[in-house]
Coordinates of C-alpha atoms and ligand atoms in Angstrom, one line a residue:
M1 CA 66.2 46.2 1.1
F2 CA 68.5 48.7 2.9
N3 CA 67.7 52.1 1.5
I4 CA 67.5 55.0 3.9
K5 CA 65.9 57.5 1.6
H6 CA 63.0 54.9 0.8
R7 CA 62.6 54.1 4.4
L8 CA 62.2 57.8 5.6
E9 CA 59.8 58.4 2.7
E10 CA 57.7 55.3 4.0
L11 CA 57.9 56.6 7.5
L12 CA 56.9 60.3 6.6
S13 CA 54.2 59.4 4.0
A14 CA 52.7 57.2 6.6
A15 CA 52.9 60.2 9.1
I16 CA 51.4 62.4 6.6
D17 CA 48.5 60.0 5.8
Q18 CA 48.0 59.4 9.6
A19 CA 47.7 63.5 10.2
T20 CA 45.6 64.1 7.2
G21 CA 43.5 61.1 7.1
L22 CA 44.5 60.7 3.6
S23 CA 46.0 57.7 2.0
G24 CA 48.9 57.3 -0.6
S25 CA 50.5 60.5 0.6
N26 CA 54.2 61.5 -0.9
A27 CA 56.5 62.9 1.6
N28 CA 59.0 63.6 -1.1
V29 CA 62.1 62.9 0.8
I30 CA 65.5 64.2 -0.6
Y31 CA 68.9 64.9 0.5
A32 CA 69.1 67.9 2.8
T33 CA 70.2 70.7 0.7
R34 CA 72.2 72.4 3.6
P35 CA 74.1 70.8 6.5
E36 CA 72.0 72.5 9.1
F37 CA 68.9 71.1 7.8
G38 CA 70.0 67.7 8.8
D39 CA 70.7 64.5 6.9
Y40 CA 67.6 64.3 4.6
Q41 CA 64.5 66.4 4.4
A42 CA 60.8 65.9 3.5
N43 CA 59.3 68.4 1.2
G44 CA 55.9 66.8 0.8
V45 CA 53.9 68.7 3.5
M46 CA 53.3 71.8 1.5
A47 CA 51.7 70.1 -1.4
V48 CA 49.4 68.1 0.9
A49 CA 48.4 71.0 2.7
K50 CA 47.6 73.0 -0.4
R51 CA 45.4 70.4 -1.6
A52 CA 43.7 69.8 1.9
K53 CA 43.5 73.5 2.3
T54 CA 45.2 73.7 5.6
N55 CA 48.0 75.7 7.2
P56 CA 51.2 73.7 6.0
R57 CA 53.2 74.7 9.3
E58 CA 50.1 73.3 11.4
L59 CA 50.2 70.2 9.3
A60 CA 53.9 69.7 9.7
V61 CA 53.2 69.8 13.4
K62 CA 50.8 67.1 13.4
V63 CA 53.0 65.0 10.8
L64 CA 55.9 65.2 13.4
A65 CA 53.6 63.9 16.0
A66 CA 52.5 61.1 13.8
I67 CA 55.7 59.6 12.7
P68 CA 55.8 55.9 13.6
E69 CA 58.1 54.5 16.0
N70 CA 61.5 53.6 14.3
E71 CA 65.3 53.2 14.8
L72 CA 66.4 55.4 12.0
I73 CA 65.5 59.3 12.8
A74 CA 67.1 60.6 15.9
R75 CA 65.2 64.1 15.5
A76 CA 62.9 65.7 13.1
E77 CA 62.5 69.6 13.1
I78 CA 60.2 71.8 11.2
A79 CA 61.7 74.4 9.0
G80 CA 60.6 77.5 6.9
P81 CA 56.8 77.0 5.5
G82 CA 56.6 73.4 6.4
F83 CA 59.9 71.5 5.4
I84 CA 60.8 68.7 8.1
N85 CA 64.4 68.2 8.5
L86 CA 65.6 64.8 9.4
F87 CA 68.7 63.8 11.5
L88 CA 69.6 60.4 11.6
V89 CA 70.7 58.1 14.4
D90 CA 74.4 57.6 14.8
D91 CA 74.1 54.0 16.0
Y92 CA 72.1 53.3 13.0
L93 CA 74.9 54.7 10.8
T94 CA 77.5 52.6 12.5
R95 CA 75.8 49.5 12.6
W96 CA 75.2 49.6 8.8
G97 CA 78.6 51.0 8.3
E98 CA 80.1 48.0 10.0
H99 CA 77.9 45.4 8.3
Y100 CA 78.6 46.8 4.7
G101 CA 82.3 47.2 5.6
Q102 CA 82.8 43.4 5.9
S103 CA 84.8 42.2 2.9
E104 CA 82.2 39.5 2.1
Q105 CA 79.0 41.6 2.3
S106 CA 77.8 43.0 -0.9
L107 CA 77.1 46.7 -0.9
I108 CA 74.1 46.4 -3.2
E109 CA 71.1 44.4 -2.3
P110 CA 68.9 43.0 -5.2
V111 CA 65.8 44.7 -5.8
A112 CA 62.5 43.1 -4.5
A113 CA 60.9 42.7 -8.0
P114 CA 63.7 41.9 -10.7
Q115 CA 62.9 42.7 -14.3
R116 CA 63.9 41.2 -17.6
I117 CA 65.8 44.0 -19.2
V118 CA 66.8 44.0 -22.9
V119 CA 69.6 46.6 -23.5
D120 CA 70.3 47.5 -27.3
Y121 CA 73.5 49.3 -27.4
S122 CA 76.8 49.9 -29.4
S123 CA 75.0 48.4 -32.3
P124 CA 77.4 49.9 -35.0
N125 CA 77.1 49.6 -38.8
L126 CA 79.4 46.9 -40.1
A127 CA 80.1 48.6 -43.3
K128 CA 82.8 50.6 -41.6
E129 CA 84.9 50.5 -38.6
M130 CA 83.7 51.9 -35.3
H131 CA 84.2 55.4 -35.1
V132 CA 83.7 58.1 -32.4
G133 CA 80.0 58.3 -33.1
H134 CA 79.9 54.9 -31.3
L135 CA 81.9 55.5 -28.3
R136 CA 79.1 57.2 -26.1
G137 CA 76.6 54.6 -26.8
T138 CA 79.1 51.8 -26.3
I139 CA 80.3 53.3 -22.7
I140 CA 77.0 54.3 -21.6
G141 CA 75.4 51.1 -22.4
D142 CA 78.0 49.1 -21.0
C143 CA 77.6 51.0 -17.6
L144 CA 73.9 50.5 -17.6
V145 CA 74.1 46.9 -18.1
R146 CA 76.6 46.5 -15.3
V147 CA 74.5 48.5 -12.9
L148 CA 71.3 46.7 -13.9
E149 CA 72.8 43.5 -13.3
A150 CA 74.2 44.4 -10.0
S151 CA 70.7 45.6 -9.0
G152 CA 69.5 42.0 -9.5
H153 CA 68.0 42.5 -13.0
E154 CA 68.0 39.7 -15.7
V155 CA 69.7 41.6 -18.6
I156 CA 70.0 40.8 -21.9
R157 CA 72.4 42.5 -24.2
Q158 CA 71.6 43.0 -27.6
N159 CA 74.1 44.4 -30.3
H160 CA 72.0 45.3 -33.0
V161 CA 74.8 45.9 -35.7
G162 CA 73.9 46.9 -39.2
D163 CA 75.0 44.1 -41.4
W164 CA 72.4 44.4 -44.1
G165 CA 71.4 47.0 -46.8
T166 CA 72.5 48.4 -50.1
Q167 CA 76.2 49.2 -49.0
F168 CA 76.9 45.5 -48.8
G169 CA 76.5 45.1 -52.5
M170 CA 79.1 47.8 -53.2
L171 CA 81.5 46.3 -50.7
I172 CA 81.0 42.6 -51.9
A173 CA 81.6 44.1 -55.6
H174 CA 84.7 45.7 -54.5
M175 CA 85.8 42.4 -52.5
E176 CA 85.1 40.3 -55.6
S177 CA 87.3 42.1 -57.9
L178 CA 90.1 42.0 -55.3
Q179 CA 89.5 38.4 -54.5
T180 CA 91.8 37.3 -57.5
E181 CA 94.9 38.8 -55.6
N182 CA 94.0 36.9 -52.3
D183 CA 96.6 38.5 -50.0
K184 CA 95.5 41.9 -51.2
L185 CA 92.0 41.5 -50.1
S186 CA 93.0 40.5 -46.4
L187 CA 95.4 43.4 -46.4
Q188 CA 92.8 45.7 -47.5
L189 CA 90.3 44.5 -44.9
S190 CA 92.6 45.3 -42.3
D191 CA 91.6 48.9 -42.8
L192 CA 88.0 49.0 -43.4
E193 CA 87.9 52.8 -43.5
T194 CA 90.2 52.8 -46.6
F195 CA 88.5 49.7 -48.1
Y196 CA 84.9 51.6 -47.7
R197 CA 86.4 54.7 -49.1
E198 CA 87.7 52.9 -52.2
A199 CA 84.4 50.9 -52.9
K200 CA 82.7 54.2 -52.6
Q201 CA 85.1 56.0 -55.1
R202 CA 84.4 53.1 -57.6
F203 CA 80.8 53.1 -56.9
D204 CA 80.6 56.8 -57.8
N205 CA 83.0 57.0 -60.5
E206 CA 83.9 53.7 -62.2
P207 CA 81.5 53.1 -65.4
G208 CA 79.6 49.9 -64.5
F209 CA 80.4 49.5 -61.1
A210 CA 77.2 50.9 -59.4
E211 CA 75.3 48.4 -61.7
T212 CA 77.5 45.3 -60.7
A213 CA 77.0 46.5 -57.1
R214 CA 73.3 46.7 -57.4
N215 CA 73.1 43.1 -58.9
Y216 CA 75.1 41.9 -55.9
V217 CA 72.5 43.5 -53.5
V218 CA 69.7 41.5 -55.4
K219 CA 71.8 38.4 -55.4
L220 CA 72.6 38.7 -51.6
Q221 CA 68.9 39.1 -50.9
G222 CA 68.1 36.4 -53.1
G223 CA 70.4 34.0 -51.0
D224 CA 73.0 33.5 -53.7
A225 CA 75.5 31.1 -52.0
D226 CA 78.6 32.7 -53.1
C227 CA 77.5 36.3 -52.4
L228 CA 76.5 35.2 -48.9
K229 CA 80.0 33.7 -48.5
A230 CA 81.8 36.9 -49.4
W231 CA 79.2 38.9 -47.2
R232 CA 80.1 36.5 -44.2
V233 CA 83.9 37.1 -44.6
F234 CA 83.4 40.8 -44.5
I235 CA 80.9 40.9 -41.6
D236 CA 83.5 38.7 -39.9
T237 CA 86.4 40.8 -40.5
S238 CA 84.4 43.9 -39.4
L239 CA 83.3 42.2 -36.1
G240 CA 86.8 41.3 -35.5
H241 CA 87.6 45.0 -35.7
C242 CA 84.7 45.8 -33.4
E243 CA 85.7 43.1 -30.8
S244 CA 89.1 44.5 -30.6
V245 CA 87.6 48.0 -29.7
Y246 CA 85.5 46.2 -27.0
E247 CA 88.6 44.6 -25.6
L248 CA 90.5 47.7 -25.6
L249 CA 87.6 49.6 -24.0
G250 CA 86.8 46.8 -21.4
V251 CA 83.4 46.6 -22.7
T252 CA 81.1 43.3 -21.8
L253 CA 79.7 42.6 -25.3
S254 CA 80.5 39.4 -26.8
R255 CA 79.6 37.5 -30.0
A256 CA 76.5 35.9 -28.0
D257 CA 75.2 39.2 -27.7
L258 CA 74.7 40.0 -31.5
K259 CA 71.4 40.2 -33.0
P260 CA 72.3 41.6 -36.1
E261 CA 69.8 43.4 -38.5
S262 CA 70.0 40.5 -41.0
F263 CA 68.5 38.4 -38.2
Y264 CA 65.3 39.9 -38.6
N265 CA 65.2 39.5 -42.5
P266 CA 62.8 36.4 -42.3
Q267 CA 60.3 38.5 -40.2
L268 CA 59.8 41.5 -42.2
A269 CA 57.2 40.5 -44.7
H270 CA 55.2 39.2 -41.7
I271 CA 55.6 42.6 -40.1
I272 CA 54.3 44.5 -43.0
Q273 CA 51.3 41.9 -43.0
T274 CA 50.5 42.6 -39.4
L275 CA 50.4 46.5 -39.9
D276 CA 48.1 45.7 -43.1
D277 CA 45.7 43.6 -40.9
K278 CA 45.6 46.2 -38.2
G279 CA 44.6 48.8 -40.8
L280 CA 47.8 50.8 -40.2
L281 CA 49.2 50.6 -43.4
S282 CA 48.7 53.2 -46.4
V283 CA 50.4 53.4 -49.7
S284 CA 52.1 56.8 -50.6
E285 CA 53.9 57.2 -54.1
G286 CA 54.2 53.6 -54.1
A287 CA 55.8 53.2 -50.9
K288 CA 54.1 51.3 -47.8
C289 CA 54.0 53.7 -44.9
V290 CA 52.3 54.3 -41.3
F291 CA 50.7 57.7 -40.6
M292 CA 49.9 58.7 -37.1
D293 CA 48.0 61.8 -35.9
E294 CA 50.9 62.4 -33.5
F295 CA 53.6 62.8 -36.0
T296 CA 53.4 65.9 -38.2
G297 CA 56.2 67.4 -40.3
K298 CA 56.3 71.0 -41.7
E299 CA 53.0 73.1 -41.2
G300 CA 51.1 70.1 -39.6
A301 CA 51.7 67.8 -42.8
P302 CA 51.5 64.3 -42.0
L303 CA 54.6 62.4 -41.4
P304 CA 55.0 58.9 -42.7
T305 CA 56.9 56.2 -41.2
I306 CA 58.0 54.2 -44.4
V307 CA 58.2 50.4 -43.8
Q308 CA 58.7 49.3 -47.5
K309 CA 59.9 51.0 -50.5
S310 CA 58.2 50.6 -53.9
D311 CA 61.0 48.4 -55.0
G312 CA 59.9 46.0 -52.4
G313 CA 63.0 46.7 -50.0
Y314 CA 62.5 47.1 -46.2
L315 CA 63.8 50.0 -44.0
Y316 CA 65.6 50.7 -40.8
A317 CA 62.0 51.1 -39.0
T318 CA 60.8 47.7 -40.4
T319 CA 63.6 45.8 -38.9
D320 CA 63.1 47.8 -35.7
L321 CA 59.5 46.8 -35.6
A322 CA 60.7 43.2 -35.9
A323 CA 63.3 43.7 -33.2
I324 CA 60.5 44.9 -30.7
E325 CA 58.2 42.1 -31.5
Y326 CA 61.1 39.6 -30.9
R327 CA 62.1 41.6 -27.7
A328 CA 58.7 41.9 -26.1
G329 CA 57.3 38.6 -27.6
T330 CA 60.0 36.0 -27.6
L331 CA 62.5 37.4 -24.9
K332 CA 59.6 38.6 -22.9
A333 CA 61.2 42.0 -21.6
D334 CA 59.9 43.9 -19.0
R335 CA 61.7 46.9 -20.1
V336 CA 63.7 47.5 -23.6
L337 CA 66.4 50.3 -23.5
Y338 CA 67.8 51.7 -26.6
V339 CA 71.0 53.5 -26.0
V340 CA 71.1 55.5 -29.2
D341 CA 72.1 58.9 -30.4
A342 CA 69.5 61.6 -29.8
R343 CA 69.2 62.2 -33.4
Q344 CA 67.3 59.0 -33.8
S345 CA 64.7 60.0 -31.4
L346 CA 61.9 60.7 -33.8
H347 CA 62.4 57.4 -35.3
F348 CA 62.1 55.5 -31.7
Q349 CA 59.1 57.8 -31.0
Q350 CA 57.6 56.5 -34.2
V351 CA 58.4 52.8 -34.1
F352 CA 57.3 52.5 -30.3
A353 CA 54.0 53.9 -31.3
I354 CA 53.4 51.8 -34.3
A355 CA 54.5 49.0 -32.1
R356 CA 51.8 49.7 -29.5
K357 CA 49.1 50.5 -32.1
A358 CA 50.0 47.2 -33.9
G359 CA 50.1 45.1 -30.7
M360 CA 53.8 44.1 -31.1
A361 CA 54.7 45.0 -27.6
P362 CA 52.3 45.0 -24.8
E363 CA 51.7 48.0 -22.5
S364 CA 53.5 46.1 -19.7
C365 CA 56.7 46.3 -21.5
S366 CA 58.2 49.6 -21.2
L367 CA 60.2 50.9 -24.3
E368 CA 62.8 53.6 -23.6
H369 CA 65.2 55.4 -25.6
I370 CA 68.1 56.4 -23.9
A371 CA 69.4 59.3 -25.9
Y372 CA 72.8 60.7 -25.9
G373 CA 74.1 63.9 -27.4
M374 CA 76.8 64.3 -30.0
M375 CA 80.5 64.1 -29.3
M376 CA 82.1 67.7 -30.1
G377 CA 85.6 68.6 -30.5
E378 CA 87.4 71.4 -28.4
D379 CA 86.0 73.9 -31.1
G380 CA 82.4 73.0 -30.5
K381 CA 82.0 71.4 -33.7
P382 CA 81.2 67.7 -34.3
F383 CA 84.5 65.7 -33.7
K384 CA 86.4 65.0 -36.8
T385 CA 89.9 64.6 -38.1
R386 CA 91.4 67.6 -39.5
S387 CA 90.5 66.5 -43.1
G388 CA 87.1 66.1 -41.9
D389 CA 86.8 62.4 -41.7
N390 CA 85.5 60.3 -38.8
V391 CA 87.9 59.4 -36.2
K392 CA 88.4 55.7 -35.7
L393 CA 87.8 54.6 -32.3
V394 CA 90.9 52.6 -32.1
D395 CA 93.2 55.2 -33.1
L396 CA 91.4 57.6 -30.4
L397 CA 91.8 55.2 -27.7
E398 CA 95.5 54.4 -28.6
E399 CA 96.0 58.2 -28.5
S400 CA 94.5 58.5 -25.1
V401 CA 96.8 55.5 -23.9
R402 CA 99.9 57.5 -25.4
R403 CA 99.1 60.7 -23.7
A404 CA 98.4 59.0 -20.6
H405 CA 102.0 57.5 -20.9
T406 CA 103.6 60.8 -21.1
I407 CA 101.6 62.3 -18.2
V408 CA 102.3 59.3 -16.1
S409 CA 106.0 59.3 -17.0
E410 CA 106.2 63.0 -15.8
K411 CA 104.3 62.6 -12.6
N412 CA 106.3 59.6 -11.7
P413 CA 109.8 59.3 -13.5
T414 CA 111.0 56.4 -11.4
L415 CA 108.4 53.8 -12.3
D416 CA 109.7 50.8 -14.1
D417 CA 108.6 50.4 -17.8
E418 CA 106.1 47.7 -17.4
T419 CA 104.3 49.4 -14.5
R420 CA 104.3 52.4 -16.3
T421 CA 102.7 51.0 -19.4
Q422 CA 100.2 49.1 -17.3
I423 CA 99.1 52.4 -15.4
A424 CA 99.0 54.4 -18.5
G425 CA 96.8 51.6 -20.3
V426 CA 94.3 52.1 -17.3
V427 CA 94.5 55.9 -17.0
G428 CA 94.2 56.3 -20.9
I429 CA 90.8 54.1 -21.4
S430 CA 89.4 55.3 -18.1
A431 CA 89.8 59.0 -18.9
V432 CA 87.9 58.5 -22.2
K433 CA 85.1 56.6 -20.4
Y434 CA 84.8 58.4 -17.2
S435 CA 84.9 61.8 -18.9
D436 CA 81.7 60.6 -20.9
L437 CA 79.9 58.9 -18.1
S438 CA 80.4 61.9 -15.6
K439 CA 78.4 64.2 -18.0
N440 CA 74.6 64.1 -18.4
R441 CA 74.2 62.2 -21.5
T442 CA 71.3 64.0 -23.0
S443 CA 73.5 67.1 -23.7
D444 CA 76.3 67.2 -26.4
Y445 CA 79.6 66.4 -25.0
V446 CA 82.9 68.3 -25.6
F447 CA 85.8 65.9 -25.8
D448 CA 88.8 67.5 -24.3
W449 CA 91.9 65.8 -23.8
S450 CA 93.4 68.2 -21.1
T451 CA 90.3 68.0 -18.9
M452 CA 89.9 64.5 -19.2
L453 CA 93.6 63.7 -18.2
S454 CA 94.0 66.0 -15.5
F455 CA 94.5 64.9 -11.9
E456 CA 92.0 67.5 -10.6
G457 CA 88.2 67.9 -10.8
N458 CA 86.0 65.0 -11.5
T459 CA 88.0 63.0 -13.6
A460 CA 89.4 59.4 -14.1
P461 CA 92.8 60.2 -12.8
Y462 CA 91.8 61.8 -9.9
M463 CA 89.2 58.9 -9.0
L464 CA 91.9 56.4 -9.7
Y465 CA 94.3 58.2 -7.6
A466 CA 92.2 58.8 -4.7
F467 CA 91.3 55.0 -4.7
A468 CA 94.9 53.9 -5.0
R469 CA 95.7 56.2 -1.9
I470 CA 93.0 54.8 0.1
K471 CA 94.3 51.2 -0.8
S472 CA 97.7 52.3 0.4
I473 CA 96.2 53.3 3.8
L474 CA 94.8 50.1 4.2
R475 CA 98.1 48.2 3.4
K476 CA 99.7 49.9 6.5
D477 CA 97.3 47.9 8.7
E478 CA 100.2 45.6 9.7
V479 CA 98.7 44.4 12.8
G480 CA 95.4 43.3 11.2
E481 CA 93.1 45.9 13.0
L482 CA 90.7 45.8 10.3
A483 CA 89.9 42.2 10.8
S484 CA 89.4 42.8 14.7
D485 CA 85.9 43.0 16.2
A486 CA 86.7 46.8 17.4
A487 CA 83.4 48.7 16.9
L488 CA 83.0 51.4 14.3
Q489 CA 82.3 54.7 16.1
I490 CA 81.7 58.3 15.2
T491 CA 84.2 60.8 17.1
A492 CA 84.1 63.3 14.5
E493 CA 81.5 65.0 12.0
E494 CA 83.8 64.0 9.1
E495 CA 83.6 60.5 10.0
R496 CA 79.8 60.5 10.2
K497 CA 79.4 62.3 6.8
L498 CA 81.5 59.7 5.1
I499 CA 79.8 56.7 6.7
L500 CA 76.4 58.3 5.6
K501 CA 77.6 58.8 2.1
N502 CA 78.8 55.2 2.0
L503 CA 75.2 54.1 2.9
Q504 CA 73.8 56.2 0.0
F505 CA 75.5 54.0 -2.4
Q506 CA 72.6 51.8 -2.9
E507 CA 70.2 54.7 -3.4
T508 CA 72.3 56.0 -6.2
I509 CA 72.5 52.8 -7.9
L510 CA 68.8 52.4 -7.9
V511 CA 68.5 56.0 -9.6
V512 CA 70.9 55.2 -12.1
A513 CA 69.1 51.9 -13.1
Q514 CA 65.8 53.7 -13.2
E515 CA 67.0 56.8 -15.0
G516 CA 69.6 55.5 -17.1
L517 CA 72.0 58.2 -16.0
P518 CA 75.5 57.3 -15.1
N519 CA 76.6 60.7 -14.4
Y520 CA 74.6 60.1 -11.0
L521 CA 76.9 57.6 -10.2
S522 CA 79.9 59.5 -11.3
A523 CA 78.8 62.6 -9.2
Y524 CA 78.2 60.2 -6.2
L525 CA 81.7 58.8 -6.3
Y526 CA 83.3 62.1 -6.9
E527 CA 81.6 63.4 -3.6
L528 CA 82.4 60.1 -1.8
A529 CA 86.1 61.0 -2.6
G530 CA 86.1 64.4 -1.6
L531 CA 84.5 63.4 1.6
F532 CA 87.2 60.9 2.3
M533 CA 89.8 63.6 1.6
R534 CA 88.2 65.9 4.1
F535 CA 88.1 62.9 6.6
Y536 CA 91.5 62.1 6.0
E537 CA 92.8 65.6 6.7
A538 CA 90.8 66.0 9.9
C539 CA 91.1 62.4 11.4
P540 CA 94.3 60.8 11.5
V541 CA 93.9 57.0 11.0
L542 CA 97.2 55.3 11.6
K543 CA 98.4 57.7 14.4
A544 CA 95.0 57.6 16.4
E545 CA 94.9 55.6 19.6
P546 CA 94.2 51.9 19.2
A547 CA 90.3 51.7 19.3
V548 CA 89.8 54.9 17.2
R549 CA 92.6 53.6 14.9
A550 CA 90.5 50.4 14.1
S551 CA 87.2 52.1 13.7
R552 CA 88.7 54.6 11.3
L553 CA 90.4 51.6 9.2
K554 CA 86.9 50.1 9.0
I555 CA 85.6 53.5 7.7
V556 CA 88.4 53.6 5.1
N557 CA 87.8 50.0 4.2
L558 CA 84.4 50.7 3.6
T559 CA 85.0 53.7 1.5
A560 CA 87.4 51.4 -0.6
K561 CA 84.9 48.9 -1.1
T562 CA 82.4 51.4 -2.3
L563 CA 84.6 53.3 -4.5
D564 CA 85.8 49.9 -6.1
K565 CA 82.3 48.8 -6.8
G566 CA 81.3 52.0 -8.0
L567 CA 84.1 52.5 -10.6
T568 CA 83.7 48.9 -11.6
L569 CA 80.2 49.6 -12.5
L570 CA 80.9 52.6 -14.4
G571 CA 83.4 50.0 -16.5
L572 CA 86.6 51.3 -15.0
N573 CA 89.6 49.2 -14.1
T574 CA 91.2 50.4 -10.8
L575 CA 94.8 50.4 -9.6
E576 CA 96.3 49.3 -6.4
K577 CA 99.1 51.4 -6.9
M578 CA 99.6 54.6 -8.7
Ligands
LIG1 N1 73.2 50.7 -36.4 C1 72.5 52.0 -35.9 C2 73.6 53.2 -36.2 O1 74.6 53.1 -36.1 C3 72.2 52.0 -34.5 C4 71.2 50.8 -34.1 C5 70.6 51.1 -32.8 N2 69.5 50.2 -32.5 C6 68.2 50.0 -33.0 N3 67.6 49.2 -32.5 N4 67.9 50.7 -33.9 O2 73.0 54.3 -36.2

């Protein structure tokens, strides 16, 4: 597979082994931290020298001499206490640049050992409509599945929606009493937030309603046909709401990816049995729990994971254990990623640990919580409406498109209505997605309209604009020089830097796939766009003499291809004109 960093690491690690007589050394190759340090640098010599108790600079001299014959490294130099700076062969860059610049050539080569990867993401609770709390998981998860698939893995999406539990008794009870006026029901369900609020209101205040609701829960769990019918109507309506959000967001989840909590109901008794068989179960205050030494609460008190309540009801954790068993056992996943709010981190640590102890997931199956922080308002507090309610996701997205429409109209007043609406749609949705994906997911994130819709900085409008601009240059290739067999050549440093950056796309994708960090991809694309702008200022394309013009057009084309692919993997739609 073509991966410069990986190849350099192989070469330099082999050289260290050779120079020391050790095996399995790690050259620790990274991008050069400054331009004068070359293209990459190997930092591993110092650590090896320390272990071998030799002088790092002397070892570095030996390592240089031991670098195997190769076509990649033009020059290697020792710097500081034992860093090795690496300069790449220009021809190598132009050859690969040309190869990847061809339209039919895929920019990403599949990994040598593809895995089967289950990705649990979005997974809203269906009792209410999707709100801003589901935004991050949905966007980040969708970017990760795209990246993993593009890397050659087999991805199984799992939308672990919450469609079961006591709330549904309350909702069905409310539905049933509205059922008599049929039209009223469908109207009411068109706004699930209000519907939920009304049901809750009755549950809390109306005499007898809570009792009725509880009866419905029992009936539902007992498989009562009428009750199940009403429940299905509700679930279907709620899923319809989710699907319109997915469509608006351009998210790849479909009904086929649904594995709702209720899917696991038939397995729950057996999960408890397995825990019991393995001797993991204890009873505390009537509830069945698992205690593990590694989980303690206040003042070291043992912290239980409850798996069955005293009334027999199962819990969120029980369902997740069944889901692990299904994913590891039936789906035979090599890796399971849970793209879920960081506040559920303890929950996942617990269920992962229980699943391992109970043999529900073999060690070979990696279970990973891809945690993300909360979405905050500009005031630094959790993002809410003025009245303190959760903001519905549809409303937020529609507002973004409206705001984008105003901005696009100001920037470009001559656009016809249709184009304007189309551009605003892409910009508005991309802005919300990109601003999230460009931040490290692990921290809380401040949702700020003015930054995300700005045309400056690492934002969707800037990236989309950069892409459209590059496309407009390519449209000026009237004589078809792109298709000519003119060679790609390096005549200026800006060209070299841009080609190299393009060739680092693959390495970036691998890191995103491994670490589950979309912000690496966003940062990469932003740097690529920046290098392009610098190239474009320093190197005239269309006005250059023919051979150089053809070469530069090819560099432009390569960059367009990379940007297009990268933005698509982030889940953005691009625009040819803006
Ligand atoms: N429905 C849950 C929530 O809204 C998220 C589910 C995440 N996935 C899981 N397997 N627990 O908080």
